[in-house]
Amino acid sequence: MKPFSYERATTPAEAAAAVQRPGAKFIAGGTNLLDLMKLEIETPQHLVDVGGLNLDRIEPTPEGGLRIGALVTNTDLASDKRVRKDYGVLCRAIVAGASGQLRNKATTAGNLLQRTRCPYFYDTNQPCNKRKPGSGCAAIGGVNRQLGVIGTSDACIATYPGDMAVAMRVLDAAVETVNAAGATRAIPIANFHRLPGSTPHIDTTLQHGELITGVTLPRPLGGTHVYLKVRDRASYAFALVSIAAVIQRDGTGHVAIGGVAPKPWRNEAADAALPQGAKAAASRLFAGARPTPENAFKVPLAERALAAVLAEVKAA
């Protein structure tokens, strides 16, 4: 690990201002960043600790939803009675991720910002446009069974690894931020993670120094909430395919998919097709897909997983 300096911020604005210096990054739980620093994939010169900020509460909003502070841990979020009652898909997605020990440390904002687990991103001996722009993508033509089938580009086929954000995408959450000037904004989660295009090293639409302060959930959607994660082993594994769904009694609803794209994947045309069944919805979700020979199985796997979700909802 390369040497770095460190400071603790006392306010969100102070934190945003402190990270303006070259090579500075925020740190909270550190469950992803510290691993990347040990491998010298991330080499920040200065860390700004935001763990002491008053951003660890879950509060109702005037619109009838919930506001989740950026520093709420995954464990606290998944165990909150309001989340368990009204946003079951979110609770289930969080519990499906990582391990209990990691969920005790991982924060809401940090979970959204976790970086890909593409093996070529982690292997500094291999070219990776996400790690070193312009170096190439060893995953294209390499071992890419776990990687993306849609939303990818000629520069990168890495997938977004998280579970929580997939559920937040189906719930239409918004990410709240503040910058060094104190200006705030709310970014729809649909627009928060970027597709790789020709700049895969830029993961999100955050501006430099912009600090996530919370995530807002709209009013509860009702219906049946399901999160199904298909993976190579029963725990502590990233998704080959994951399905987050909120389905109403009449068969209408919302669906988002993880494990297949550089961001949580949703297509509102697929939502409209849900009453027609899994095949119709999946054909819209994967319109324009570009799988590799190694990961083409993900497309029919996602359709079967969605069929299992719809069957579970029907039986509920």
mmCIF file of C-alpha atoms in Angstrom, residues 146-153 156-160 194-197 241 257-267 270 281-292 295-296 298-299 302:
data_model
loop_
_atom_site.group_PDB
_atom_site.id
_atom_site.type_symbol
_atom_site.label_atom_id
_atom_site.label_comp_id
_atom_site.label_asym_id
_atom_site.label_seq_id
_atom_site.Cartn_x
_atom_site.Cartn_y
_atom_site.Cartn_z
ATOM 1 C CA GLN A 146 -19.074 -13.633 -15.068
ATOM 2 C CA LEU A 147 -19.100 -10.443 -17.141
ATOM 3 C CA GLY A 148 -21.620 -8.299 -18.966
ATOM 4 C CA VAL A 149 -24.001 -9.179 -21.784
ATOM 5 C CA ILE A 150 -25.775 -5.835 -22.242
ATOM 6 C CA GLY A 151 -24.860 -2.161 -21.841
ATOM 7 C CA THR A 152 -21.220 -3.020 -22.505
ATOM 8 C CA SER A 153 -18.897 -1.415 -25.062
ATOM 9 C CA CYS A 156 -15.231 -2.665 -21.325
ATOM 10 C CA ILE A 157 -17.559 -5.577 -20.517
ATOM 11 C CA ALA A 158 -17.278 -5.431 -16.713
ATOM 12 C CA THR A 159 -20.405 -5.689 -14.575
ATOM 13 C CA TYR A 160 -21.565 -3.686 -11.600
ATOM 14 C CA ARG A 194 -22.711 5.216 -16.071
ATOM 15 C CA LEU A 195 -22.386 2.856 -18.989
ATOM 16 C CA PRO A 196 -18.745 2.408 -20.050
ATOM 17 C CA GLY A 197 -18.802 3.800 -23.584
ATOM 18 C CA VAL A 241 -27.979 -13.026 -12.579
ATOM 19 C CA ILE A 257 -31.627 -7.192 -13.160
ATOM 20 C CA GLY A 258 -28.129 -7.398 -11.723
ATOM 21 C CA GLY A 259 -25.035 -9.332 -12.779
ATOM 22 C CA VAL A 260 -25.541 -8.679 -16.496
ATOM 23 C CA ALA A 261 -24.531 -5.062 -17.129
ATOM 24 C CA PRO A 262 -22.217 -2.245 -15.984
ATOM 25 C CA LYS A 263 -25.102 -0.830 -13.925
ATOM 26 C CA PRO A 264 -28.333 -2.166 -12.424
ATOM 27 C CA TRP A 265 -30.326 -2.933 -15.561
ATOM 28 C CA ARG A 266 -33.934 -1.927 -16.087
ATOM 29 C CA ASN A 267 -36.035 -1.290 -19.160
ATOM 30 C CA ALA A 270 -39.999 -4.876 -19.892
ATOM 31 C CA ALA A 281 -40.319 -9.232 -20.463
ATOM 32 C CA ALA A 282 -36.866 -10.792 -20.894
ATOM 33 C CA SER A 283 -36.896 -10.164 -24.651
ATOM 34 C CA ARG A 284 -37.289 -6.455 -23.936
ATOM 35 C CA LEU A 285 -34.771 -6.436 -21.094
ATOM 36 C CA PHE A 286 -32.104 -7.947 -23.333
ATOM 37 C CA ALA A 287 -32.903 -6.140 -26.569
ATOM 38 C CA GLY A 288 -29.519 -5.260 -28.085
ATOM 39 C CA ALA A 289 -27.572 -7.683 -25.878
ATOM 40 C CA ARG A 290 -24.025 -8.551 -26.967
ATOM 41 C CA PRO A 291 -23.055 -11.676 -25.015
ATOM 42 C CA THR A 292 -19.782 -13.496 -25.498
ATOM 43 C CA ASN A 295 -21.528 -15.767 -20.964
ATOM 44 C CA ALA A 296 -24.363 -16.138 -23.490
ATOM 45 C CA LYS A 298 -26.898 -15.504 -18.853
ATOM 46 C CA VAL A 299 -29.705 -14.467 -21.210
ATOM 47 C CA ALA A 302 -32.239 -14.515 -16.600
#
